[in-house]
């Protein structure tokens, strides 16, 4: 006894003796491949766990596709053996076992691992152990692959599955010896989502079988939907019939309810993620309830199932689309498929020390024959996966045995050595490159197929291709025939897309379900599918529910507007009044247009100020500074001052006009959002301040002087009128400033004009009015002598 303990307890697999043995399941050879196929299928019953027996697959129904795949393996091995180039001088053999869906996995694995004498030694190191087979092809479902793989990985025995899509197989640490020749389920789900997106469907029903396949794939589907604009209307799990095939009443009611729910839904696209067995009853129920007009999207598990395709009247329930592996025709296979096993086959089977169970299928050849036409027309899809799996092992053996054109070294093949070579294979088979990426996945594309029922045509017609590397559909057929009255693709959307100018308001939890709400005025939406409206640019506006903004209508004071007319009328009156006064005075003071309007007003104010100055100071100056008074008189003081002040104002106004950017300014009309007001002056407040500042200063001056003059002789009481006019001007200016600061719009312009006009009128009437009265009606007081008299009287009184 050393440190290594060797256990040599033989595990004896006692096989129930089967009398009949079909040589389809065995082929002797230098190196054997194990093949696991589902020839008989029934739902995973747990019945066989109740009694200590290996389940008898032949009690179940024949699964014709499984037998087709087994034939593909037989064909590949025979072709490799016929071909003298790949493995010259070496013959491949096989051992195939029916796993009958998932019920019979463990027993075949033990059979493959055991030696010829059915012994499976228990030992510490299996690196120099030589099991019965060098590699295993299969099985088909992910669930059984997990079981088988757990055994095989202990021996690092290479396993290549041809149709198990589960994503968990990409985990190298859990499945170190597993490869597959079918793209992973993730790609199938992505292809489905691309298909749904392509036809603008966003409201789909998901039906998944209540087994591992359905659960895993529906979960994957929901995961991959994140970020896509596709919503699941509802999801249902199909009851998987138990035990015998008869439908239990509870299951029947459940199916009825599901079909009911599908019919009540507005969704017209049904994604069916299920193994084929759960689907027969479901579709029978749908047909009996006269379901029609749906699009059924098939997962690869049933998309090319000839039995479901053959259910009578199934084409009535809608259009069938499906995801499938590529159709790569295998030359010669359709003849081989139905070829009878030659009688008088060499008695290689006699080498078996004992038959194993589930290696028989009496009815398979006949069932296959009855489906031969559809199988021939539907091409080789999964069959190519099996075919390429066998070739993969052959290529790996070719390298491991160091084959050349003449022969190979017929060494012992240890599985772990073969595994290393399988990882490295890279060869072309029927025009397609075969190799495995680091996850054990092949570089294979997927096809979108449509079911057809015309005899003599491919029942699973390719309508698009999906490349996993690029992740989008290509070569989509334009002439897809839909099973709808006018042959147009059905709609399956939760809410119809909103029109332009409408935003979506979410309804419930789904992003696909929404109400359409008109965008409020001032906002727009020029693409459908947004939840928010866009605000219009500043100078634009939109009506409610518009897709575009329009430029706001320009509003400015037009001649024909009543307000303009009224102001103009007032101005005209004022002008007439002033003219009248002018006529009376023959003085110079003209009336206004635009910028000049202001200027004239200033001139006018200046005149008034100077006049009030004159009134006040003439008396005081004449009294106190006689020389200055004479100077004032000599240099025409009043005119000079008025001219000076007018020039100052002209300079201010000119500076303002020059400094302010030229052109019109627009601003929003607070009353009518569709319009913009047009102003001559951009910065109204500043302009107003500049314009009125000087005038106000003059005003204050005039006011001050007038106040000083309040004590002057009553005939000089015009000071009072000046005070009145100026006060009026003052008040209205303050009022105007307040108005401008709180309100913007066309009214401001009108108001500004009106205030100016009214001011002028006030001055005309308030200041010149009394004078005119004096001149017109009291001519006797309008003489220089009278005034002189008054002045002298005042001066003397003061003294
Ligand atoms: C292999 O060769 C035999 C004998 O030539 C032939 O009958 C058979 O059809 C060949 N098989 C394949 C798959 O090519
Ligand atoms: C099979 O179906 C029959 C008839 O419906 C039923 O009586 C029987 O219980 C079923 N067997 C099992 C194992 O469920
Ligand atoms: C389907 O609609 C019918 C009639 O509106 C109703 O009676 C039935 O309960 C609905 N079924 C389901 C599963 O919602
Ligand atoms: C389905 O249609 C057939 C023939 O049109 C009719 O006899 C049958 O009652 C319908 N079944 C249902 C469930 O509506
Ligand atoms: C397989 O071989 C081809 C041609 O020899 C080569 O271009 C390709 O890169 C190889 N692929 C891999 C994955 O090694
Ligand atoms: C669609 O077009 C392809 C080639 O353009 C043709 O082979 C096919 O028969 C057409 N299918 C139908 C349904 O018209
Ligand atoms: C086809 O018919 C459906 C309903 O029967 C209708 O909604 C759709 O607009 C029609 N399509 C065309 C292109 O006429
Ligand atoms: C939508 O409006 C934006 C901004 O006005 C513009 O850039 C874009 O081109 C418009 N899109 C369409 C489809 O009219």
Coordinates of N, CA and C in Angstrom, one line a residue, residues 11 17 95 136 240 440 609 750:
X11 N -17.9 -1.9 -11.3 CA -19.3 -1.5 -11.2 C -20.0 -2.3 -12.4
X17 N -32.3 -7.8 -20.5 CA -32.0 -8.5 -21.8 C -33.1 -8.1 -22.8
X95 N -22.0 3.8 -31.0 CA -23.0 3.2 -30.1 C -24.0 4.3 -29.9
X136 N -18.8 11.8 -27.4 CA -20.2 11.6 -27.4 C -20.9 12.7 -28.2
X240 N -47.5 20.9 -19.2 CA -46.8 19.8 -19.9 C -47.5 18.5 -19.5
X440 N -17.0 27.3 -26.7 CA -17.4 26.1 -27.3 C -18.6 26.3 -28.3
X609 N -38.6 126.2 -19.9 CA -37.7 126.4 -18.8 C -37.1 127.7 -18.9
X750 N -48.2 102.7 -28.2 CA -49.4 103.6 -28.3 C -49.4 104.5 -27.1

